[in-house]
């Protein structure tokens, strides 16, 4: 059960462990450095590439195992057109072309415009990338990291880190995301059987 060695510790202890693991993962370091160079407003590397890297580290799996892509959020409400976001996505595709995983870039200021058509329910109009993270289907997945101007890592974890370190996927009922919670939980258990999925 050594993989649970950080479970139940204080947030500050977990934060130090989390950022230490992230800083030792070459893929994440390169993604974060390149994201900072892209200089998007209110940017965050979020979700799977982060918590999956933690689980890989703690279970002895190779770096990158189970990680499909890197999710990069930014927040720019100065132009909510599809064309403005698409221009950023295309610029980012060139910028991240040498990264070993694809980078999915999304403007969180626009989510409320396309979310109802894709998911069949309304979505609040977010005021920041961090607010968007608070609405993920599972509290466990609600985590983001960015580099400040000095290269120091900043953490966004509105629900803390204990779910990640406890290998527990906990539902977040801010939106009706039961299907997403269950689907992501099932996929995670295939890669990390140590995980427990809390029912919706």
PDB file of C-alpha atoms in Angstrom:
ATOM      1  CA  UNK A   1       0.000   0.000   0.000  1.00  0.00           C
ATOM      2  CA  UNK A   2       3.011   2.277  -0.362  1.00  0.00           C
ATOM      3  CA  UNK A   3       1.261   3.997  -3.254  1.00  0.00           C
ATOM      4  CA  UNK A   4      -1.039   5.573  -0.620  1.00  0.00           C
ATOM      5  CA  UNK A   5       1.854   7.123   1.311  1.00  0.00           C
ATOM      6  CA  UNK A   6       0.624  10.684   0.756  1.00  0.00           C
ATOM      7  CA  UNK A   7      -3.061   9.975   1.447  1.00  0.00           C
ATOM      8  CA  UNK A   8      -4.461  11.775   4.475  1.00  0.00           C
ATOM      9  CA  UNK A   9      -1.545  14.185   4.851  1.00  0.00           C
ATOM     10  CA  UNK A  10      -2.044  17.929   5.187  1.00  0.00           C
ATOM     11  CA  UNK A  11      -2.754  19.951   2.068  1.00  0.00           C
ATOM     12  CA  UNK A  12       0.675  21.603   2.263  1.00  0.00           C
ATOM     13  CA  UNK A  13       2.419  18.227   2.446  1.00  0.00           C
ATOM     14  CA  UNK A  14       0.353  16.936  -0.456  1.00  0.00           C
ATOM     15  CA  UNK A  15       0.949  20.120  -2.436  1.00  0.00           C
ATOM     16  CA  UNK A  16       4.725  19.747  -2.016  1.00  0.00           C
ATOM     17  CA  UNK A  17       4.573  16.085  -3.053  1.00  0.00           C
ATOM     18  CA  UNK A  18       2.330  16.847  -6.042  1.00  0.00           C
ATOM     19  CA  UNK A  19       4.478  19.668  -7.380  1.00  0.00           C
ATOM     20  CA  UNK A  20       7.634  17.656  -6.749  1.00  0.00           C
ATOM     21  CA  UNK A  21       6.329  14.798  -8.895  1.00  0.00           C
ATOM     22  CA  UNK A  22       5.192  17.215 -11.617  1.00  0.00           C
ATOM     23  CA  UNK A  23       8.591  18.956 -11.641  1.00  0.00           C
ATOM     24  CA  UNK A  24      10.349  15.598 -12.093  1.00  0.00           C
ATOM     25  CA  UNK A  25       8.210  14.542 -15.073  1.00  0.00           C
ATOM     26  CA  UNK A  26       9.962  15.670 -18.308  1.00  0.00           C
ATOM     27  CA  UNK A  27       6.779  15.636 -20.404  1.00  0.00           C
ATOM     28  CA  UNK A  28       4.960  17.909 -17.961  1.00  0.00           C
ATOM     29  CA  UNK A  29       7.939  20.223 -17.545  1.00  0.00           C
ATOM     30  CA  UNK A  30       8.242  20.661 -21.295  1.00  0.00           C
ATOM     31  CA  UNK A  31       4.487  21.197 -21.667  1.00  0.00           C
ATOM     32  CA  UNK A  32       4.496  23.821 -18.903  1.00  0.00           C
ATOM     33  CA  UNK A  33       7.542  25.649 -20.281  1.00  0.00           C
ATOM     34  CA  UNK A  34       6.070  25.710 -23.783  1.00  0.00           C
ATOM     35  CA  UNK A  35       2.688  26.813 -22.448  1.00  0.00           C
ATOM     36  CA  UNK A  36       4.315  29.727 -20.637  1.00  0.00           C
ATOM     37  CA  UNK A  37       6.132  30.705 -23.855  1.00  0.00           C
ATOM     38  CA  UNK A  38       2.807  30.722 -25.697  1.00  0.00           C
ATOM     39  CA  UNK A  39       1.780  33.511 -23.293  1.00  0.00           C
ATOM     40  CA  UNK A  40      -1.961  32.931 -23.313  1.00  0.00           C
ATOM     41  CA  UNK A  41      -4.078  34.820 -20.761  1.00  0.00           C
ATOM     42  CA  UNK A  42      -4.957  32.962 -17.545  1.00  0.00           C
ATOM     43  CA  UNK A  43      -3.562  29.651 -18.798  1.00  0.00           C
ATOM     44  CA  UNK A  44      -3.498  26.318 -16.955  1.00  0.00           C
ATOM     45  CA  UNK A  45      -2.318  22.828 -17.811  1.00  0.00           C
ATOM     46  CA  UNK A  46      -5.139  20.749 -16.339  1.00  0.00           C
ATOM     47  CA  UNK A  47      -6.525  17.317 -15.631  1.00  0.00           C
ATOM     48  CA  UNK A  48      -5.306  13.940 -16.878  1.00  0.00           C
ATOM     49  CA  UNK A  49      -1.671  14.578 -17.698  1.00  0.00           C
ATOM     50  CA  UNK A  50      -1.277  15.796 -14.117  1.00  0.00           C
ATOM     51  CA  UNK A  51      -3.140  13.266 -11.975  1.00  0.00           C
ATOM     52  CA  UNK A  52      -2.202  10.361 -14.248  1.00  0.00           C
ATOM     53  CA  UNK A  53       1.456  11.282 -13.798  1.00  0.00           C
ATOM     54  CA  UNK A  54       0.964  11.185 -10.025  1.00  0.00           C
ATOM     55  CA  UNK A  55      -0.633   7.740 -10.223  1.00  0.00           C
ATOM     56  CA  UNK A  56       2.133   6.486 -12.519  1.00  0.00           C
ATOM     57  CA  UNK A  57       4.802   7.713 -10.136  1.00  0.00           C
ATOM     58  CA  UNK A  58       3.159   6.158  -7.093  1.00  0.00           C
ATOM     59  CA  UNK A  59       2.445   2.778  -8.743  1.00  0.00           C
ATOM     60  CA  UNK A  60       5.785   2.458 -10.527  1.00  0.00           C
ATOM     61  CA  UNK A  61       4.385   2.739 -14.039  1.00  0.00           C
ATOM     62  CA  UNK A  62       6.457   4.363 -16.799  1.00  0.00           C
ATOM     63  CA  UNK A  63       6.131   8.096 -17.474  1.00  0.00           C
ATOM     64  CA  UNK A  64       3.326   8.855 -19.906  1.00  0.00           C
ATOM     65  CA  UNK A  65       1.454   5.599 -19.249  1.00  0.00           C
ATOM     66  CA  UNK A  66      -2.308   6.024 -19.750  1.00  0.00           C
ATOM     67  CA  UNK A  67      -1.995   9.690 -20.801  1.00  0.00           C
ATOM     68  CA  UNK A  68      -3.779  10.535 -24.065  1.00  0.00           C
ATOM     69  CA  UNK A  69      -3.005  14.227 -24.320  1.00  0.00           C
ATOM     70  CA  UNK A  70      -2.221  17.420 -22.457  1.00  0.00           C
ATOM     71  CA  UNK A  71      -5.141  19.772 -21.788  1.00  0.00           C
ATOM     72  CA  UNK A  72      -4.317  23.470 -21.878  1.00  0.00           C
ATOM     73  CA  UNK A  73      -6.948  25.964 -20.762  1.00  0.00           C
ATOM     74  CA  UNK A  74      -6.819  29.706 -21.219  1.00  0.00           C
ATOM     75  CA  UNK A  75      -9.327  32.454 -20.592  1.00  0.00           C
ATOM     76  CA  UNK A  76      -9.835  35.293 -23.062  1.00  0.00           C
ATOM     77  CA  UNK A  77     -13.232  36.985 -23.152  1.00  0.00           C
ATOM     78  CA  UNK A  78     -12.090  39.802 -25.452  1.00  0.00           C
ATOM     79  CA  UNK A  79     -13.232  37.850 -28.527  1.00  0.00           C
ATOM     80  CA  UNK A  80     -15.650  34.926 -28.094  1.00  0.00           C
ATOM     81  CA  UNK A  81     -15.739  33.969 -31.769  1.00  0.00           C
ATOM     82  CA  UNK A  82     -14.899  30.469 -32.916  1.00  0.00           C
ATOM     83  CA  UNK A  83     -12.407  32.001 -35.328  1.00  0.00           C
ATOM     84  CA  UNK A  84     -10.393  33.649 -32.534  1.00  0.00           C
ATOM     85  CA  UNK A  85     -10.138  30.396 -30.579  1.00  0.00           C
ATOM     86  CA  UNK A  86      -9.308  28.436 -33.729  1.00  0.00           C
ATOM     87  CA  UNK A  87      -6.442  30.819 -34.487  1.00  0.00           C
ATOM     88  CA  UNK A  88      -5.014  30.134 -31.012  1.00  0.00           C
ATOM     89  CA  UNK A  89      -5.467  26.373 -31.473  1.00  0.00           C
ATOM     90  CA  UNK A  90      -3.594  26.474 -34.795  1.00  0.00           C
ATOM     91  CA  UNK A  91      -0.801  28.597 -33.336  1.00  0.00           C
ATOM     92  CA  UNK A  92      -0.517  26.225 -30.391  1.00  0.00           C
ATOM     93  CA  UNK A  93      -0.409  23.166 -32.679  1.00  0.00           C
ATOM     94  CA  UNK A  94       2.776  24.512 -34.300  1.00  0.00           C
ATOM     95  CA  UNK A  95       4.206  25.566 -30.940  1.00  0.00           C
ATOM     96  CA  UNK A  96       3.695  22.119 -29.384  1.00  0.00           C
ATOM     97  CA  UNK A  97       4.484  20.098 -32.517  1.00  0.00           C
ATOM     98  CA  UNK A  98       7.613  18.523 -30.984  1.00  0.00           C
ATOM     99  CA  UNK A  99       5.857  17.396 -27.798  1.00  0.00           C
ATOM    100  CA  UNK A 100       5.339  13.629 -27.657  1.00  0.00           C
ATOM    101  CA  UNK A 101       1.612  13.996 -26.868  1.00  0.00           C
ATOM    102  CA  UNK A 102      -1.031  16.167 -28.543  1.00  0.00           C
ATOM    103  CA  UNK A 103      -2.055  19.338 -26.718  1.00  0.00           C
ATOM    104  CA  UNK A 104      -5.763  20.201 -26.583  1.00  0.00           C
ATOM    105  CA  UNK A 105      -6.213  23.970 -26.220  1.00  0.00           C
ATOM    106  CA  UNK A 106      -9.566  25.499 -25.215  1.00  0.00           C
ATOM    107  CA  UNK A 107     -10.702  29.007 -24.339  1.00  0.00           C
ATOM    108  CA  UNK A 108     -12.753  28.659 -21.162  1.00  0.00           C
ATOM    109  CA  UNK A 109     -14.512  31.963 -21.847  1.00  0.00           C
ATOM    110  CA  UNK A 110     -16.354  30.203 -24.708  1.00  0.00           C
ATOM    111  CA  UNK A 111     -17.441  26.958 -23.033  1.00  0.00           C
ATOM    112  CA  UNK A 112     -20.992  28.152 -22.327  1.00  0.00           C
ATOM    113  CA  UNK A 113     -21.490  28.757 -26.065  1.00  0.00           C
ATOM    114  CA  UNK A 114     -20.899  25.161 -27.242  1.00  0.00           C
ATOM    115  CA  UNK A 115     -21.515  23.091 -24.108  1.00  0.00           C
ATOM    116  CA  UNK A 116     -25.363  22.848 -24.381  1.00  0.00           C
ATOM    117  CA  UNK A 117     -25.218  21.459 -27.931  1.00  0.00           C
ATOM    118  CA  UNK A 118     -22.563  18.897 -27.010  1.00  0.00           C
ATOM    119  CA  UNK A 119     -23.867  17.790 -23.606  1.00  0.00           C
ATOM    120  CA  UNK A 120     -27.571  18.656 -23.706  1.00  0.00           C
ATOM    121  CA  UNK A 121     -27.580  20.966 -20.690  1.00  0.00           C
ATOM    122  CA  UNK A 122     -26.605  24.553 -19.901  1.00  0.00           C
ATOM    123  CA  UNK A 123     -23.235  25.529 -18.530  1.00  0.00           C
ATOM    124  CA  UNK A 124     -22.430  28.660 -16.542  1.00  0.00           C
ATOM    125  CA  UNK A 125     -20.429  31.416 -18.167  1.00  0.00           C
ATOM    126  CA  UNK A 126     -17.059  31.115 -16.459  1.00  0.00           C
ATOM    127  CA  UNK A 127     -15.049  34.100 -15.262  1.00  0.00           C
ATOM    128  CA  UNK A 128     -11.643  32.378 -15.261  1.00  0.00           C
ATOM    129  CA  UNK A 129      -9.860  29.135 -16.098  1.00  0.00           C
ATOM    130  CA  UNK A 130      -9.837  28.256 -12.405  1.00  0.00           C
ATOM    131  CA  UNK A 131     -13.628  28.579 -12.205  1.00  0.00           C
ATOM    132  CA  UNK A 132     -13.959  26.156 -15.095  1.00  0.00           C
ATOM    133  CA  UNK A 133     -11.839  23.598 -13.223  1.00  0.00           C
ATOM    134  CA  UNK A 134     -14.347  23.756 -10.331  1.00  0.00           C
ATOM    135  CA  UNK A 135     -16.994  22.293 -12.659  1.00  0.00           C
ATOM    136  CA  UNK A 136     -15.181  19.119 -13.737  1.00  0.00           C
ATOM    137  CA  UNK A 137     -17.294  15.955 -13.462  1.00  0.00           C
ATOM    138  CA  UNK A 138     -15.070  14.537 -10.721  1.00  0.00           C
ATOM    139  CA  UNK A 139     -13.485  16.515  -7.890  1.00  0.00           C
ATOM    140  CA  UNK A 140     -10.423  14.310  -8.253  1.00  0.00           C
ATOM    141  CA  UNK A 141      -9.784  15.678 -11.728  1.00  0.00           C
ATOM    142  CA  UNK A 142     -10.126  19.329 -10.733  1.00  0.00           C
ATOM    143  CA  UNK A 143      -6.462  20.277 -10.717  1.00  0.00           C
ATOM    144  CA  UNK A 144      -4.336  22.661 -12.760  1.00  0.00           C
ATOM    145  CA  UNK A 145      -0.744  23.884 -12.813  1.00  0.00           C
ATOM    146  CA  UNK A 146       1.011  26.814 -14.458  1.00  0.00           C
ATOM    147  CA  UNK A 147       4.423  28.478 -14.261  1.00  0.00           C
ATOM    148  CA  UNK A 148       4.748  32.027 -13.043  1.00  0.00           C
ATOM    149  CA  UNK A 149       7.140  34.545 -14.609  1.00  0.00           C
ATOM    150  CA  UNK A 150      10.009  33.125 -12.541  1.00  0.00           C
ATOM    151  CA  UNK A 151       9.294  29.542 -13.535  1.00  0.00           C
ATOM    152  CA  UNK A 152       7.790  28.624 -10.174  1.00  0.00           C
ATOM    153  CA  UNK A 153       4.880  26.181 -10.289  1.00  0.00           C
ATOM    154  CA  UNK A 154       1.465  27.449  -9.197  1.00  0.00           C
ATOM    155  CA  UNK A 155      -1.238  24.950  -8.245  1.00  0.00           C
ATOM    156  CA  UNK A 156      -5.014  25.259  -8.671  1.00  0.00           C
ATOM    157  CA  UNK A 157      -6.814  22.546  -6.675  1.00  0.00           C
ATOM    158  CA  UNK A 158     -10.236  23.776  -5.521  1.00  0.00           C
ATOM    159  CA  UNK A 159     -11.098  20.449  -3.857  1.00  0.00           C
ATOM    160  CA  UNK A 160      -7.631  19.693  -2.542  1.00  0.00           C
ATOM    161  CA  UNK A 161      -5.431  16.748  -3.495  1.00  0.00           C
ATOM    162  CA  UNK A 162      -6.450  13.972  -1.129  1.00  0.00           C
ATOM    163  CA  UNK A 163      -8.679  12.243  -3.675  1.00  0.00           C
ATOM    164  CA  UNK A 164      -5.744  11.993  -6.084  1.00  0.00           C
ATOM    165  CA  UNK A 165      -3.376  10.653  -3.440  1.00  0.00           C
ATOM    166  CA  UNK A 166      -6.079   8.303  -2.118  1.00  0.00           C
ATOM    167  CA  UNK A 167      -6.689   6.889  -5.630  1.00  0.00           C
ATOM    168  CA  UNK A 168     -10.352   7.818  -5.233  1.00  0.00           C
ATOM    169  CA  UNK A 169     -12.483   9.360  -7.990  1.00  0.00           C
ATOM    170  CA  UNK A 170     -15.152  11.447  -6.288  1.00  0.00           C
ATOM    171  CA  UNK A 171     -18.150  12.957  -8.124  1.00  0.00           C
ATOM    172  CA  UNK A 172     -18.583  16.688  -8.451  1.00  0.00           C
ATOM    173  CA  UNK A 173     -22.273  17.539  -8.754  1.00  0.00           C
ATOM    174  CA  UNK A 174     -21.789  21.160  -9.821  1.00  0.00           C
ATOM    175  CA  UNK A 175     -23.216  20.049 -13.178  1.00  0.00           C
ATOM    176  CA  UNK A 176     -25.136  16.918 -14.176  1.00  0.00           C
ATOM    177  CA  UNK A 177     -22.046  15.057 -15.327  1.00  0.00           C
ATOM    178  CA  UNK A 178     -22.810  11.537 -14.108  1.00  0.00           C
ATOM    179  CA  UNK A 179     -22.011   9.886 -17.455  1.00  0.00           C
ATOM    180  CA  UNK A 180     -18.653  11.621 -17.705  1.00  0.00           C
ATOM    181  CA  UNK A 181     -17.776  10.780 -14.102  1.00  0.00           C
ATOM    182  CA  UNK A 182     -18.600   7.115 -14.620  1.00  0.00           C
ATOM    183  CA  UNK A 183     -16.885   6.836 -18.003  1.00  0.00           C
ATOM    184  CA  UNK A 184     -13.675   8.469 -16.802  1.00  0.00           C
ATOM    185  CA  UNK A 185     -13.746   6.391 -13.638  1.00  0.00           C
ATOM    186  CA  UNK A 186     -14.077   3.151 -15.589  1.00  0.00           C
ATOM    187  CA  UNK A 187     -11.264   4.110 -17.959  1.00  0.00           C
ATOM    188  CA  UNK A 188      -9.011   5.052 -15.052  1.00  0.00           C
ATOM    189  CA  UNK A 189      -9.614   1.718 -13.306  1.00  0.00           C
ATOM    190  CA  UNK A 190      -8.481  -0.114 -16.432  1.00  0.00           C
ATOM    191  CA  UNK A 191      -5.077   1.574 -16.184  1.00  0.00           C
ATOM    192  CA  UNK A 192      -4.801   1.882 -12.410  1.00  0.00           C
ATOM    193  CA  UNK A 193      -6.765  -0.947 -10.718  1.00  0.00           C
ATOM    194  CA  UNK A 194      -5.888   0.601  -7.348  1.00  0.00           C
ATOM    195  CA  UNK A 195      -8.513   3.267  -7.993  1.00  0.00           C
ATOM    196  CA  UNK A 196     -11.910   3.324  -6.286  1.00  0.00           C
ATOM    197  CA  UNK A 197     -14.753   5.163  -8.037  1.00  0.00           C
ATOM    198  CA  UNK A 198     -17.257   6.775  -5.677  1.00  0.00           C
ATOM    199  CA  UNK A 199     -20.807   6.322  -7.077  1.00  0.00           C
ATOM    200  CA  UNK A 200     -22.620   9.388  -8.341  1.00  0.00           C
TER     201      UNK A 200
END
